[in-house]
Each structure stands twice: as structure tokens, then as C-alpha cells.
Amino acid sequence: QAQLVESGGGLVQAGESLRLSCVASGRAFSNSAMGWFRQAPGKEREFVASINWVGLRANYADFAKGRFTVSRDNGKKSTYLQMNNLKPDDTGTYYCARELGGDWSGRVAAWGQGTQVTVSS
């Protein structure tokens, strides 16, 4: 069964950076768009960024624009989220998600287990 495993979370100070990784198993990765979401305590899960199957089109939530960069390496079945200039409001559990199709439309086929990001002020 296809799985998504995130890593790279941690505790950082405001202004610092983190790079999250998500490694997929199974054969569907290269044909699927990938997304990143996050969930803060007491809040709903929200969209952060997505990237289409060939890595040529990316979309970002407004709060992520200019600070976060999503990328992928189909040869490694991996997607990444580079987060710069982190703020305390970025604290939460970050999840990667695999889209049913090659372009992101929000139809999530699979979720990772999440990686915790904590940003101190």
C-alpha cells in the first residue's frame, strides 16, 4: 500500500528556516500532484502549497508566498517544502498529500502522518 512519510520538522526560532521532506512508496507518485497542508492546535487543517506532477506548476497559500518553496524529485519519489523566515504562526503539524491526478485539484488520495514544526518567538 502506498505510503507518504514526512520528515524535517523541529523546533526553530523565528526567522530561521526548515526543509520538510516527504518520501512516497508505490508507483503513483510520479503521475500525481503533491500538496502540503498544516494544522495548528485547535484549528482546521489548511492548504500550504502544491506542485503538479512534472514540477512545473506550483500554488501557494497567501501566507506562504515569498517564504515557502515547494519542489519535487520524481526520481527519488520525494517532495519538499523549504520554509524560510519562519514565524510563530507557522507552528503546527505539516502533512504531505498525494492528489488523485497530475494537477492539483484538492482530491487527496493519501496523507502522510505529519511532522511537527514549532517556531518560538
GROMACS .gro file of N, CA, C and O in nm, residues 29-35 50-60 69-75 78-80 101-104:
model
  128
   29PHE      N    1   0.338   0.799  -0.744
   29PHE     CA    2   0.394   0.930  -0.713
   29PHE      C    3   0.422   1.012  -0.837
   29PHE      O    4   0.383   1.129  -0.846
   30SER      N    5   0.491   0.957  -0.934
   30SER     CA    6   0.538   1.036  -1.048
   30SER      C    7   0.424   1.092  -1.132
   30SER      O    8   0.445   1.188  -1.207
   31ASN      N    9   0.307   1.036  -1.125
   31ASN     CA   10   0.193   1.081  -1.203
   31ASN      C   11   0.097   1.170  -1.124
   31ASN      O   12  -0.008   1.209  -1.175
   32SER      N   13   0.132   1.197  -1.000
   32SER     CA   14   0.041   1.267  -0.910
   32SER      C   15   0.095   1.403  -0.869
   32SER      O   16   0.214   1.418  -0.842
   33ALA      N   17   0.005   1.500  -0.862
   33ALA     CA   18   0.040   1.625  -0.796
   33ALA      C   19   0.056   1.598  -0.647
   33ALA      O   20  -0.003   1.503  -0.593
   34MET      N   21   0.135   1.681  -0.581
   34MET     CA   22   0.157   1.666  -0.437
   34MET      C   23   0.127   1.798  -0.368
   34MET      O   24   0.146   1.906  -0.425
   35GLY      N   25   0.080   1.788  -0.247
   35GLY     CA   26   0.047   1.908  -0.171
   35GLY      C   27   0.100   1.902  -0.030
   35GLY      O   28   0.135   1.794   0.020
   50SER      N   29   0.114   2.340  -0.331
   50SER     CA   30   0.102   2.221  -0.414
   50SER      C   31   0.195   2.233  -0.533
   50SER      O   32   0.237   2.344  -0.571
   51ILE      N   33   0.223   2.119  -0.595
   51ILE     CA   34   0.307   2.117  -0.713
   51ILE      C   35   0.254   2.008  -0.806
   51ILE      O   36   0.215   1.901  -0.761
   52ASN      N   37   0.251   2.037  -0.937
   52ASN     CA   38   0.193   1.939  -1.027
   52ASN      C   39   0.292   1.825  -1.054
   52ASN      O   40   0.405   1.826  -1.007
   53TRP      N   41   0.250   1.729  -1.132
   53TRP     CA   42   0.325   1.603  -1.142
   53TRP      C   43   0.462   1.618  -1.204
   53TRP      O   44   0.551   1.541  -1.174
   54VAL      N   45   0.481   1.718  -1.291
   54VAL     CA   46   0.612   1.736  -1.352
   54VAL      C   47   0.693   1.846  -1.282
   54VAL      O   48   0.808   1.871  -1.318
   55GLY      N   49   0.634   1.909  -1.183
   55GLY     CA   50   0.707   2.010  -1.108
   55GLY      C   51   0.714   2.145  -1.174
   55GLY      O   52   0.798   2.228  -1.135
   56LEU      N   53   0.628   2.171  -1.272
   56LEU     CA   54   0.635   2.298  -1.344
   56LEU      C   55   0.533   2.399  -1.296
   56LEU      O   56   0.539   2.516  -1.336
   57ARG      N   57   0.438   2.356  -1.216
   57ARG     CA   58   0.335   2.449  -1.169
   57ARG      C   59   0.318   2.432  -1.019
   57ARG      O   60   0.294   2.321  -0.971
   58ALA      N   61   0.334   2.541  -0.947
   58ALA     CA   62   0.317   2.539  -0.802
   58ALA      C   63   0.215   2.644  -0.760
   58ALA      O   64   0.202   2.748  -0.825
   59ASN      N   65   0.144   2.614  -0.655
   59ASN     CA   66   0.047   2.707  -0.599
   59ASN      C   67   0.075   2.721  -0.449
   59ASN      O   68   0.117   2.625  -0.384
   60TYR      N   69   0.050   2.840  -0.397
   60TYR     CA   70   0.079   2.867  -0.256
   60TYR      C   71  -0.037   2.939  -0.190
   60TYR      O   72  -0.105   3.022  -0.251
   69THR      N   73   0.882   2.743  -0.048
   69THR     CA   74   0.900   2.693  -0.183
   69THR      C   75   0.878   2.542  -0.184
   69THR      O   76   0.942   2.470  -0.107
   70VAL      N   77   0.788   2.498  -0.272
   70VAL     CA   78   0.762   2.355  -0.287
   70VAL      C   79   0.837   2.304  -0.409
   70VAL      O   80   0.848   2.373  -0.511
   71SER      N   81   0.889   2.183  -0.398
   71SER     CA   82   0.962   2.122  -0.510
   71SER      C   83   0.945   1.971  -0.503
   71SER      O   84   0.888   1.918  -0.406
   72ARG      N   85   0.992   1.902  -0.605
   72ARG     CA   86   0.982   1.756  -0.607
   72ARG      C   87   1.096   1.697  -0.687
   72ARG      O   88   1.154   1.762  -0.775
   73ASP      N   89   1.125   1.572  -0.658
   73ASP     CA   90   1.224   1.493  -0.732
   73ASP      C   91   1.158   1.359  -0.760
   73ASP      O   92   1.151   1.273  -0.672
   74ASN      N   93   1.108   1.343  -0.881
   74ASN     CA   94   1.035   1.219  -0.912
   74ASN      C   95   1.125   1.097  -0.907
   74ASN      O   96   1.080   0.986  -0.878
   75GLY      N   97   1.253   1.115  -0.938
   75GLY     CA   98   1.345   1.003  -0.929
   75GLY      C   99   1.360   0.950  -0.788
   75GLY      O  100   1.386   0.832  -0.767
   78SER      N  101   1.006   1.198  -0.404
   78SER     CA  102   1.007   1.290  -0.290
   78SER      C  103   0.955   1.427  -0.328
   78SER      O  104   0.973   1.473  -0.441
   79THR      N  105   0.892   1.490  -0.233
   79THR     CA  106   0.854   1.630  -0.246
   79THR      C  107   0.907   1.704  -0.123
   79THR      O  108   0.924   1.643  -0.016
   80TYR      N  109   0.935   1.832  -0.141
   80TYR     CA  110   0.999   1.910  -0.036
   80TYR      C  111   0.925   2.041  -0.014
   80TYR      O  112   0.862   2.094  -0.105
  101GLY      N  113  -0.492   1.320  -0.928
  101GLY     CA  114  -0.450   1.345  -1.064
  101GLY      C  115  -0.315   1.414  -1.072
  101GLY      O  116  -0.248   1.435  -0.972
  102GLY      N  117  -0.278   1.452  -1.194
  102GLY     CA  118  -0.148   1.514  -1.214
  102GLY      C  119  -0.141   1.662  -1.184
  102GLY      O  120  -0.033   1.717  -1.163
  103ASP      N  121  -0.256   1.726  -1.182
  103ASP     CA  122  -0.263   1.868  -1.144
  103ASP      C  123  -0.345   1.880  -1.016
  103ASP      O  124  -0.442   1.808  -0.995
  104TRP      N  125  -0.307   1.975  -0.931
  104TRP     CA  126  -0.372   1.985  -0.802
  104TRP      C  127  -0.515   2.034  -0.816
  104TRP      O  128  -0.540   2.137  -0.876
   0.00000   0.00000   0.00000
